[in-house]
């Protein structure tokens, strides 16, 4: 089955700096890669996703890049703000089949210091 | 509109007891997923429903775990003879099958087995 590795496990940045979180996946058939933000006591919230037919996607301060050859994808947050502090999870799944179950990484605790 | 809701938000039980966890998906979403999240980990897939049927239950850890979705909407996750190792946050997610992979998560039920 799919295995997703995520690094780093913790990341501390100063407000206004950029943050980068990296993930690798094992199943070359995976073609859908979402990123979720989880705040304390809440469920994961989708912040951006990318499909394997594109290499990059951007939404305001958030961008995701995908390298299918290397089976590697990354989340980039620019101009970080204290409210960006949370746990971020990457995930992978196979789109177009009969089951879109997600395989998650172990998460990255991002702390943005004012 | 209303998101995914889960009840109860917290459940404390004793080892050996039976528990039921409820999930109300977003109206009209035909796909429903259960995940389990242990402390410091990413969510792990348990079971997936498409309509009323369990299309994939490969993530259920053993036969003490069972889930139903009799009318294709609300789902109940049932755990028999609970063990301390079952303590975790149980997350439910729903999606509009065939439209997008995007899964919308509920806030979770925190289960504590004493």
XYZ file of N, CA, C and O in Angstrom, chain A residues 55-95:
164
model
N 2.191 20.529 -12.237
C 3.392 20.514 -11.419
C 3.367 21.514 -10.286
O 4.134 21.382 -9.335
N 2.475 22.512 -10.375
C 2.440 23.539 -9.349
C 1.050 24.162 -9.300
O 0.370 24.301 -10.313
N 0.664 24.556 -8.099
C -0.622 25.225 -7.908
C -0.457 26.251 -6.810
O 0.210 25.980 -5.807
N -1.055 27.419 -7.009
C -0.895 28.486 -6.027
C -2.249 29.069 -5.666
O -3.137 29.209 -6.501
N -2.382 29.415 -4.370
C -3.588 30.054 -3.880
C -3.169 31.089 -2.840
O -2.903 30.745 -1.692
N -3.060 32.326 -3.280
C -2.642 33.434 -2.416
C -1.265 33.131 -1.819
O -0.289 33.032 -2.545
N -1.161 32.974 -0.506
C 0.152 32.767 0.127
C 0.596 31.310 0.139
O 1.673 30.995 0.631
N -0.244 30.438 -0.366
C 0.044 29.005 -0.290
C 0.287 28.450 -1.690
O -0.459 28.774 -2.627
N 1.301 27.620 -1.817
C 1.583 26.970 -3.090
C 1.996 25.525 -2.829
O 2.537 25.205 -1.769
N 1.734 24.681 -3.786
C 2.155 23.285 -3.701
C 2.858 22.920 -5.011
O 2.427 23.349 -6.087
N 3.956 22.186 -4.906
C 4.673 21.709 -6.073
C 4.696 20.193 -6.051
O 4.684 19.575 -4.980
N 4.720 19.591 -7.228
C 4.705 18.133 -7.349
C 5.756 17.696 -8.357
O 5.822 18.219 -9.470
N 6.573 16.731 -7.954
C 7.548 16.109 -8.841
C 7.196 14.631 -8.928
O 7.526 13.848 -8.033
N 6.497 14.251 -9.992
C 6.038 12.875 -10.131
C 7.182 11.884 -10.274
O 7.117 10.759 -9.782
N 8.224 12.315 -10.960
C 9.366 11.417 -11.187
C 10.008 11.024 -9.869
O 10.322 9.858 -9.618
N 10.185 12.031 -9.015
C 10.818 11.789 -7.716
C 9.806 11.351 -6.662
O 10.204 11.003 -5.541
N 8.518 11.377 -6.994
C 7.447 11.069 -6.044
C 7.587 11.941 -4.801
O 7.653 11.446 -3.656
N 7.599 13.244 -5.062
C 7.869 14.213 -4.025
C 6.945 15.411 -4.222
O 6.732 15.865 -5.344
N 6.346 15.916 -3.135
C 5.553 17.140 -3.230
C 5.770 17.989 -1.994
O 6.118 17.472 -0.926
N 5.605 19.288 -2.162
C 5.939 20.237 -1.097
C 4.874 21.322 -0.955
O 4.227 21.700 -1.930
N 4.753 21.805 0.277
C 3.869 22.929 0.598
C 4.735 24.135 0.915
O 5.681 24.025 1.701
N 4.394 25.260 0.304
C 5.123 26.498 0.538
C 4.139 27.546 1.062
O 3.123 27.822 0.412
N 4.457 28.105 2.215
C 3.647 29.195 2.764
C 4.533 30.428 2.836
O 5.592 30.400 3.473
N 4.124 31.487 2.166
C 4.898 32.726 2.191
C 4.253 33.726 3.151
O 3.077 33.591 3.513
N 5.058 34.701 3.563
C 4.569 35.770 4.453
C 3.755 35.196 5.617
O 2.606 35.585 5.853
N 4.372 34.273 6.342
C 3.650 33.575 7.401
C 3.121 34.539 8.459
O 3.720 35.583 8.748
N 1.975 34.137 9.029
C 1.299 34.922 10.061
C 1.077 34.024 11.274
O 0.998 32.795 11.127
N 0.947 34.585 12.455
C 0.726 33.756 13.648
C -0.459 32.799 13.502
O -0.402 31.680 14.024
N -1.476 33.205 12.783
C -2.643 32.330 12.611
C -2.372 31.140 11.689
O -3.224 30.244 11.551
N -1.203 31.117 11.065
C -0.798 29.936 10.288
C -0.298 28.808 11.201
O -0.109 27.673 10.747
N -0.073 29.123 12.461
C 0.418 28.119 13.408
C -0.619 27.007 13.563
O -1.784 27.264 13.884
N -0.195 25.773 13.304
C -1.089 24.603 13.340
C -0.260 23.381 12.962
O 0.942 23.482 12.710
N -0.923 22.223 12.917
C -0.289 21.022 12.384
C -0.743 20.852 10.941
O -1.936 20.941 10.639
N 0.205 20.629 10.057
C -0.079 20.462 8.640
C 0.185 19.010 8.244
O 1.203 18.432 8.600
N -0.746 18.442 7.492
C -0.611 17.067 7.016
C -0.645 17.032 5.492
O -1.496 17.682 4.862
N 0.265 16.259 4.918
C 0.153 15.946 3.502
C -0.525 14.579 3.380
O -0.555 13.806 4.339
N -1.073 14.307 2.231
C -1.733 13.026 2.008
C -1.654 12.684 0.524
O -1.380 13.540 -0.320
N -1.903 11.411 0.234
C -1.901 10.936 -1.146
C -3.037 9.952 -1.331
O -3.412 9.232 -0.399
N -3.592 9.942 -2.537
C -4.604 8.932 -2.850
C -4.649 8.716 -4.359
O -4.049 9.452 -5.137
N -5.389 7.680 -4.726
C -5.568 7.346 -6.128
C -6.924 7.843 -6.570
O -7.949 7.397 -6.049
N -6.933 8.767 -7.490
C -8.177 9.318 -8.015
C -8.622 8.521 -9.225
O -7.794 8.063 -10.019
